[in-house]
Amino acid sequence: MVPNSIKPEYTIYLFTEEFPFGINSEKAFLANEIKYLSLISKRIIVVPRLINKDQTSFDEFEIDISLANSLKNRNKLLLSFYSILSFYFYKEFISKGFKFWNINRFKKLVYFTGRAYQVNSWIKNYLQNENDRKIILYTYWTNEITLGLIKRSKQLNIKLITRAHGHDIYEEYYDYLPCYQEIVSGISKLYTVSNKGYIYLTKKYPGHINKIFLSYLGVKKAKKYCSGSHDNIVRLVSCSYMIPLKRINLIINGITEFIKTYNKEVVWTHFGDGELYDEINNQADQVTDLRFKYTLKGFVTNNEVLRYYQENQVDLFITTSESEGVPVSLIEAQAYGIPVIGTNIGGIPEIVNYDVGVLLSPNPTNIEIAEAIYNIISSKKKHNDLRINSIANWKNKFDESVNFINFVSNFSN
């Protein structure tokens, strides 16, 4: 139900990485969220950083590619020049202290502030004499785009809000996130997608606790709940980019250990493409045990993944990633009643527990993964209880009709 207080009165500029273009995971996030943004907006203008020229029009919103065009130039000398013109460059360099800097951190700072300078130049021309306060600048990632919008948003007295996920929160994990203090100081509101991220940022920036909020992402109710296997085969699904961070090799190692230990036949299906596709395919192909079967689906749309859940038997969903915010792939699996296995990192413990599956250690062994798989399928009653609990967990924490309405209600106030 939509609260009466929500009225379509804002113009929202939504800054994305590629959405609605490209094949990255923003589509899985924003395709659901954007219809709720329309509840408070007379006009939604999506401003991506990167574009695909093959797509130019969308019915649900407008799209402006002028920022993407202005950021096309990746000349390092020019970017360095923009950086030294930036006030943020000098303030950040001095505030961190000389001992902090090494070549990698310095390169990050140059890139970040150079890009922010370009964004500031663009927004100054784009919004020249805007006096309407019913404008919201919304960056989907807390990054250099956000930094570049701060000065103009203050000049025009309009709201600038941002979401923070994982790689744009935890500085210790990524060594250095440039100008974060300046971003937190300059924005109107920051929304983390995990409670862990919320706690991290409120502890690190206690002076700005009044503008930091927890706002879980959400997915829609399943059209049809997924069923488990009715034979003696164990069917696993995973869904992620094939990049080192996701550690898909651990899934294969864990499955083969499970087969060897528990004498079960396993069918593993993975959705997602990436730089390690050939390596993962070779690793899976080299498993000689005939009880192991696999399918690498490559890139598919989010709707195709959900259709798979509706039409096929799935006993559990697994991720062994070493870094995450709150992975929507896990939430979607729960919405369809699929028990989940995930590593104890990022926001995953806010989705995965022993009521809905198994929470692995941050760096799980093959034996640990094998035991987790067995724990889920060890009895029909337990497996059924986990499926029921998974749906309940989605309903209680990750129902999009609740989370996104709360989100737009909050930032429109």
Coordinates of C-alpha atoms in Angstrom, one line a residue:
M1 CA 0.0 0.0 0.0
V2 CA 1.3 3.5 -0.9
P3 CA 1.2 6.0 1.9
N4 CA -1.0 9.1 1.2
S5 CA 2.0 11.3 2.1
I6 CA 3.8 10.2 -1.1
K7 CA 3.0 12.5 -4.0
P8 CA 4.7 12.6 -7.5
E9 CA 6.3 16.1 -7.1
Y10 CA 10.0 15.6 -7.7
T11 CA 12.3 15.5 -10.7
I12 CA 14.9 12.8 -10.0
Y13 CA 18.2 12.6 -11.7
L14 CA 19.4 9.0 -11.1
F15 CA 23.2 8.6 -11.7
T16 CA 24.2 5.0 -12.6
E17 CA 27.2 3.1 -13.8
E18 CA 25.6 1.7 -16.9
F19 CA 21.9 1.3 -16.2
P20 CA 19.8 1.0 -18.3
F21 CA 22.5 0.0 -20.7
G22 CA 25.0 -2.9 -20.4
I23 CA 24.7 -6.3 -18.8
N24 CA 25.9 -5.5 -15.2
S25 CA 24.0 -6.2 -12.0
E26 CA 22.5 -2.7 -11.8
K27 CA 19.6 -4.0 -13.8
A28 CA 18.7 -6.6 -11.2
F29 CA 18.8 -3.8 -8.6
L30 CA 17.2 -0.9 -10.4
A31 CA 14.6 -2.5 -12.6
N32 CA 12.6 -3.1 -9.4
E33 CA 13.4 0.1 -7.6
I34 CA 12.7 2.6 -10.4
K35 CA 9.0 2.0 -10.5
Y36 CA 8.9 3.0 -6.8
L37 CA 10.8 6.2 -7.5
S38 CA 8.0 7.1 -9.9
L39 CA 5.7 7.3 -6.9
I40 CA 7.3 10.6 -5.9
S41 CA 8.6 11.8 -9.2
K42 CA 7.0 13.7 -12.0
R43 CA 10.0 13.0 -14.0
I44 CA 12.9 10.5 -13.8
I45 CA 16.1 11.2 -15.8
V46 CA 18.6 8.4 -15.7
V47 CA 22.2 9.6 -16.2
P48 CA 24.6 6.7 -16.8
R49 CA 28.4 7.0 -16.8
L50 CA 28.7 4.4 -19.6
I51 CA 26.4 3.9 -22.6
N52 CA 25.5 1.4 -25.3
K53 CA 24.6 3.3 -28.5
D54 CA 22.3 0.4 -29.6
Q55 CA 19.7 1.4 -27.0
T56 CA 18.4 5.0 -26.9
S57 CA 14.8 5.0 -25.6
F58 CA 12.9 3.6 -22.6
D59 CA 9.2 4.0 -21.7
E60 CA 9.6 4.2 -17.9
F61 CA 12.0 7.2 -17.7
E62 CA 14.1 9.6 -19.7
I63 CA 17.8 9.0 -20.3
D64 CA 20.5 11.6 -20.7
I65 CA 23.9 10.5 -22.1
S66 CA 25.6 13.9 -22.0
L67 CA 27.6 13.0 -18.9
A68 CA 28.8 9.7 -20.4
N69 CA 29.9 11.7 -23.5
S70 CA 31.8 14.2 -21.4
L71 CA 33.6 11.4 -19.6
K72 CA 34.7 9.5 -22.7
N73 CA 38.1 11.1 -22.8
R74 CA 40.3 8.8 -20.7
N75 CA 43.6 10.6 -21.4
K76 CA 45.7 10.3 -18.3
L77 CA 47.5 13.6 -18.8
L78 CA 44.3 15.5 -19.1
L79 CA 42.8 13.7 -16.1
S80 CA 45.9 14.6 -14.1
F81 CA 45.5 18.2 -15.2
Y82 CA 41.8 18.2 -14.1
S83 CA 42.9 16.7 -10.8
I84 CA 45.4 19.5 -9.9
L85 CA 42.6 22.0 -10.7
S86 CA 40.5 20.3 -8.0
F87 CA 40.3 21.8 -4.5
Y88 CA 39.5 18.2 -3.3
F89 CA 42.9 16.9 -4.5
Y90 CA 44.9 19.3 -2.3
K91 CA 42.6 19.0 0.7
E92 CA 42.7 15.2 0.6
F93 CA 46.4 15.0 0.0
I94 CA 47.2 17.2 3.0
S95 CA 44.6 15.8 5.4
K96 CA 45.9 12.2 5.0
G97 CA 49.5 13.1 5.8
F98 CA 52.6 12.3 3.8
K99 CA 53.2 8.9 5.3
F100 CA 49.8 7.6 4.1
W101 CA 50.6 7.9 0.4
N102 CA 52.0 5.3 -2.0
I103 CA 51.8 5.1 -5.7
N104 CA 48.6 3.2 -5.9
R105 CA 46.7 5.5 -3.5
F106 CA 48.0 8.5 -5.2
K107 CA 46.8 7.2 -8.6
K108 CA 43.4 6.6 -7.1
L109 CA 43.3 10.1 -5.8
V110 CA 44.3 11.6 -9.2
Y111 CA 41.7 9.6 -11.0
F112 CA 38.9 10.2 -8.5
T113 CA 39.4 14.0 -8.2
G114 CA 40.0 14.4 -11.9
R115 CA 36.7 12.7 -12.7
A116 CA 34.9 14.6 -10.0
Y117 CA 36.2 17.8 -11.6
Q118 CA 34.8 16.7 -15.0
V119 CA 31.4 15.9 -13.3
N120 CA 31.4 19.3 -11.6
S121 CA 32.0 21.1 -14.9
W122 CA 29.2 19.1 -16.5
I123 CA 26.6 19.7 -13.8
K124 CA 27.4 23.5 -13.8
N125 CA 26.4 23.6 -17.4
Y126 CA 23.6 21.1 -17.1
L127 CA 21.8 22.8 -14.2
Q128 CA 22.5 26.5 -14.7
N129 CA 19.7 28.5 -13.2
E130 CA 17.6 25.9 -11.4
N131 CA 15.7 27.4 -8.5
D132 CA 13.2 24.6 -8.1
R133 CA 14.0 22.8 -4.9
K134 CA 11.9 19.8 -5.9
I135 CA 14.9 18.2 -7.5
I136 CA 16.8 15.2 -6.2
L137 CA 20.2 14.2 -7.4
Y138 CA 20.5 10.4 -6.6
T139 CA 23.8 8.6 -7.2
Y140 CA 23.4 4.8 -7.0
W141 CA 27.0 4.4 -5.9
T142 CA 29.1 6.5 -3.5
N143 CA 31.8 7.4 -5.8
E144 CA 33.5 10.2 -7.8
I145 CA 30.2 11.1 -9.5
T146 CA 28.8 11.8 -6.0
L147 CA 31.8 14.0 -5.1
G148 CA 31.5 15.9 -8.4
L149 CA 27.9 16.8 -7.8
I150 CA 28.3 18.2 -4.3
K151 CA 29.3 21.8 -5.0
R152 CA 26.5 22.4 -7.5
S153 CA 23.9 20.8 -5.3
K154 CA 24.8 23.2 -2.5
Q155 CA 24.8 26.2 -4.8
L156 CA 21.3 25.4 -6.0
N157 CA 20.1 24.2 -2.6
I158 CA 18.9 20.9 -3.9
K159 CA 19.1 17.4 -2.4
L160 CA 22.0 15.0 -3.2
I161 CA 21.5 11.5 -1.9
T162 CA 23.6 8.4 -2.5
R163 CA 23.5 4.6 -1.9
A164 CA 26.5 2.7 -0.6
H165 CA 26.9 -1.0 -1.2
G166 CA 30.1 -2.7 -0.4
H167 CA 33.1 -1.7 -2.5
D168 CA 32.1 1.9 -1.8
I169 CA 32.1 1.5 2.0
Y170 CA 34.9 -0.6 3.4
E171 CA 38.1 1.4 3.0
E172 CA 40.2 -1.2 4.9
Y173 CA 39.3 -3.9 2.5
Y174 CA 40.0 -1.8 -0.6
D175 CA 43.0 0.0 0.9
Y176 CA 41.8 3.5 0.1
L177 CA 38.5 5.2 -0.9
P178 CA 39.3 8.8 -1.9
C179 CA 37.6 11.8 -0.4
Y180 CA 35.0 9.8 1.6
Q181 CA 35.0 12.4 4.4
E182 CA 34.2 15.1 1.8
I183 CA 31.4 13.0 0.3
V184 CA 29.7 12.3 3.7
S185 CA 30.0 15.9 4.7
G186 CA 28.6 17.2 1.4
I187 CA 25.6 15.0 0.7
S188 CA 22.1 15.3 2.1
K189 CA 21.6 11.6 2.9
L190 CA 23.5 8.3 2.5
Y191 CA 21.7 4.9 2.4
T192 CA 23.6 1.7 3.1
V193 CA 22.2 -1.5 1.8
S194 CA 23.4 -3.5 4.8
N195 CA 23.3 -3.0 8.5
K196 CA 27.0 -3.9 8.6
G197 CA 27.7 -1.0 6.3
Y198 CA 25.5 1.3 8.4
I199 CA 27.3 0.4 11.6
Y200 CA 30.7 0.8 9.9
L201 CA 29.9 4.3 8.5
T202 CA 28.2 5.6 11.6
K203 CA 31.2 4.6 13.7
K204 CA 33.7 6.1 11.3
Y205 CA 31.7 9.3 10.8
P206 CA 29.9 9.9 14.0
G207 CA 29.5 13.6 13.3
H208 CA 27.2 12.7 10.4
I209 CA 25.1 10.0 11.9
N210 CA 21.9 12.0 11.3
K211 CA 22.3 11.6 7.5
I212 CA 23.3 7.9 7.3
F213 CA 20.4 5.4 7.0
L214 CA 19.9 1.7 6.5
S215 CA 17.8 0.8 3.5
Y216 CA 17.7 -2.8 2.4
L217 CA 17.3 -3.5 -1.3
G218 CA 14.3 -5.7 -2.1
V219 CA 12.9 -8.1 -4.7
K220 CA 9.4 -8.9 -5.6
K221 CA 7.3 -11.9 -4.5
A222 CA 7.9 -15.1 -6.4
K223 CA 5.4 -15.9 -9.1
K224 CA 5.8 -19.5 -8.3
Y225 CA 7.9 -21.0 -5.6
C226 CA 10.8 -23.3 -6.6
S227 CA 10.6 -27.0 -5.7
G228 CA 13.4 -29.2 -4.4
S229 CA 14.6 -32.4 -6.1
H230 CA 12.3 -35.5 -5.8
D231 CA 15.1 -38.0 -6.7
N232 CA 18.4 -38.7 -5.1
I233 CA 20.2 -35.9 -7.1
V234 CA 21.4 -32.7 -5.4
R235 CA 20.8 -29.6 -7.6
L236 CA 22.8 -26.5 -6.8
V237 CA 22.7 -23.0 -8.4
S238 CA 25.1 -20.1 -8.2
C239 CA 24.9 -16.7 -9.9
S240 CA 27.7 -14.2 -10.1
Y241 CA 30.3 -12.6 -12.4
M242 CA 33.2 -15.0 -13.1
I243 CA 35.9 -12.9 -11.5
P244 CA 38.5 -13.7 -8.8
L245 CA 36.5 -12.0 -6.1
K246 CA 33.7 -14.5 -6.4
R247 CA 35.9 -17.5 -5.8
I248 CA 33.7 -19.8 -8.0
N249 CA 36.6 -22.4 -7.9
L250 CA 35.7 -23.0 -4.3
I251 CA 32.2 -24.1 -5.3
I252 CA 33.6 -26.8 -7.6
N253 CA 36.1 -27.9 -4.9
G254 CA 33.3 -28.1 -2.3
I255 CA 31.0 -30.0 -4.6
T256 CA 33.6 -32.6 -5.5
E257 CA 34.4 -33.0 -1.8
F258 CA 30.7 -33.5 -1.1
I259 CA 30.4 -36.1 -3.8
K260 CA 33.4 -38.0 -2.5
T261 CA 32.3 -37.9 1.1
Y262 CA 28.6 -38.5 0.8
N263 CA 28.3 -40.5 -2.4
K264 CA 25.7 -38.3 -4.0
E265 CA 25.1 -37.2 -7.6
V266 CA 25.2 -33.4 -8.0
V267 CA 24.0 -31.1 -10.8
W268 CA 25.5 -27.6 -10.6
T269 CA 24.2 -24.7 -12.7
H270 CA 25.9 -21.3 -12.8
F271 CA 24.5 -18.1 -14.2
G272 CA 27.0 -15.4 -15.1
D273 CA 29.9 -14.6 -17.4
G274 CA 33.3 -13.0 -16.9
E275 CA 37.1 -13.1 -17.3
L276 CA 37.4 -16.5 -15.6
Y277 CA 34.9 -18.3 -17.7
D278 CA 37.4 -20.5 -19.6
E279 CA 39.3 -21.2 -16.4
I280 CA 36.2 -22.2 -14.5
N281 CA 34.9 -24.3 -17.4
N282 CA 38.3 -26.1 -17.6
Q283 CA 38.3 -26.8 -13.8
A284 CA 34.8 -28.2 -14.0
D285 CA 35.6 -30.2 -17.1
Q286 CA 38.6 -31.8 -15.4
V287 CA 36.4 -33.4 -12.7
T288 CA 36.5 -37.0 -13.6
D289 CA 33.8 -38.2 -11.2
L290 CA 30.7 -39.1 -13.3
R291 CA 28.5 -38.1 -10.4
F292 CA 29.3 -34.5 -11.1
K293 CA 27.4 -32.7 -13.9
Y294 CA 27.4 -29.0 -14.6
T295 CA 26.1 -26.3 -16.8
L296 CA 27.6 -22.8 -17.2
K297 CA 24.8 -20.6 -18.5
G298 CA 26.9 -17.6 -19.2
F299 CA 25.2 -14.2 -19.1
V300 CA 21.4 -14.3 -18.9
T301 CA 18.9 -11.7 -18.0
N302 CA 17.6 -11.5 -14.5
N303 CA 14.2 -12.6 -15.7
E304 CA 15.7 -15.7 -17.2
V305 CA 17.2 -16.6 -13.8
L306 CA 13.8 -16.2 -12.1
R307 CA 12.1 -18.2 -14.8
Y308 CA 14.6 -21.0 -14.2
Y309 CA 13.6 -21.1 -10.5
Q310 CA 10.0 -21.3 -11.5
E311 CA 10.5 -24.2 -14.0
N312 CA 13.3 -26.3 -12.4
Q313 CA 14.1 -28.1 -9.2
V314 CA 16.8 -26.4 -7.1
D315 CA 17.9 -27.7 -3.7
L316 CA 20.2 -24.8 -2.7
F317 CA 21.9 -21.6 -3.8
I318 CA 25.5 -21.1 -3.0
T319 CA 28.0 -18.2 -3.0
T320 CA 31.6 -18.3 -1.8
S321 CA 32.5 -14.7 -2.5
E322 CA 35.2 -12.9 -0.5
S323 CA 33.5 -9.5 -0.5
E324 CA 29.9 -8.4 -0.9
G325 CA 27.4 -5.7 0.1
V326 CA 24.0 -7.4 0.2
P327 CA 23.9 -9.7 -2.9
V328 CA 20.5 -9.6 -4.5
S329 CA 21.1 -13.1 -6.0
L330 CA 20.8 -14.5 -2.5
I331 CA 17.6 -12.5 -1.7
E332 CA 16.0 -13.7 -5.0
A333 CA 16.8 -17.3 -4.1
Q334 CA 15.1 -16.9 -0.8
A335 CA 12.1 -15.3 -2.3
Y336 CA 11.6 -18.5 -4.3
G337 CA 12.0 -20.7 -1.2
I338 CA 15.6 -21.9 -2.0
P339 CA 17.9 -22.6 1.0
V340 CA 21.2 -20.6 0.8
I341 CA 24.8 -21.1 1.6
G342 CA 27.0 -18.0 1.9
T343 CA 30.3 -16.8 3.4
N344 CA 30.4 -14.7 6.5
I345 CA 31.4 -11.5 4.8
G346 CA 29.8 -8.1 4.1
G347 CA 26.1 -8.1 4.5
I348 CA 25.6 -11.8 3.8
P349 CA 25.0 -12.7 7.5
E350 CA 22.0 -10.4 7.3
I351 CA 20.5 -12.8 4.7
V352 CA 22.0 -16.2 5.6
N353 CA 21.8 -18.1 9.0
Y354 CA 21.1 -21.6 10.1
D355 CA 17.3 -21.1 9.9
V356 CA 17.5 -20.6 6.1
G357 CA 20.7 -22.4 5.2
V358 CA 24.4 -22.4 6.3
L359 CA 26.7 -19.5 6.9
L360 CA 30.3 -20.4 6.0
S361 CA 33.4 -19.0 7.5
P362 CA 35.0 -16.1 5.5
N363 CA 37.5 -18.5 3.9
P364 CA 35.8 -21.9 3.8
T365 CA 37.6 -25.2 3.2
N366 CA 36.4 -27.8 0.8
I367 CA 35.3 -29.9 3.7
E368 CA 33.3 -27.0 5.3
I369 CA 31.4 -26.5 2.0
A370 CA 30.7 -30.2 1.6
E371 CA 29.3 -30.4 5.1
A372 CA 27.2 -27.3 4.5
I373 CA 25.6 -28.9 1.4
Y374 CA 24.9 -32.1 3.4
N375 CA 23.5 -30.1 6.3
I376 CA 20.8 -28.7 4.0
I377 CA 19.8 -31.9 2.2
S378 CA 20.4 -34.3 5.1
S379 CA 16.6 -34.8 5.8
K380 CA 13.5 -34.0 3.8
K381 CA 11.9 -32.3 6.9
K382 CA 14.8 -30.1 7.5
H383 CA 15.1 -29.2 3.8
N384 CA 11.4 -28.3 3.7
D385 CA 11.7 -26.2 6.9
L386 CA 14.6 -24.3 5.4
R387 CA 12.6 -23.6 2.3
I388 CA 9.7 -22.2 4.4
N389 CA 12.0 -20.1 6.5
S390 CA 13.7 -18.7 3.4
I391 CA 10.4 -17.3 2.1
A392 CA 9.7 -15.9 5.6
N393 CA 13.1 -14.2 5.8
W394 CA 12.5 -12.6 2.4
K395 CA 9.1 -11.4 3.5
N396 CA 10.3 -10.0 6.8
K397 CA 13.4 -8.2 5.5
F398 CA 13.6 -8.0 1.7
D399 CA 10.1 -7.5 0.3
E400 CA 10.5 -4.7 -2.3
S401 CA 7.0 -3.4 -1.8
V402 CA 7.9 -2.5 1.8
N403 CA 11.6 -1.6 1.5
F404 CA 11.4 0.7 -1.6
I405 CA 8.3 2.5 -0.4
N406 CA 10.1 3.2 2.9
F407 CA 13.1 4.3 1.0
V408 CA 11.4 6.8 -1.3
S409 CA 9.2 8.0 1.7
N410 CA 12.4 8.8 3.7
F411 CA 14.4 10.6 1.1
S412 CA 11.4 12.7 -0.1
N413 CA 10.8 14.1 3.4

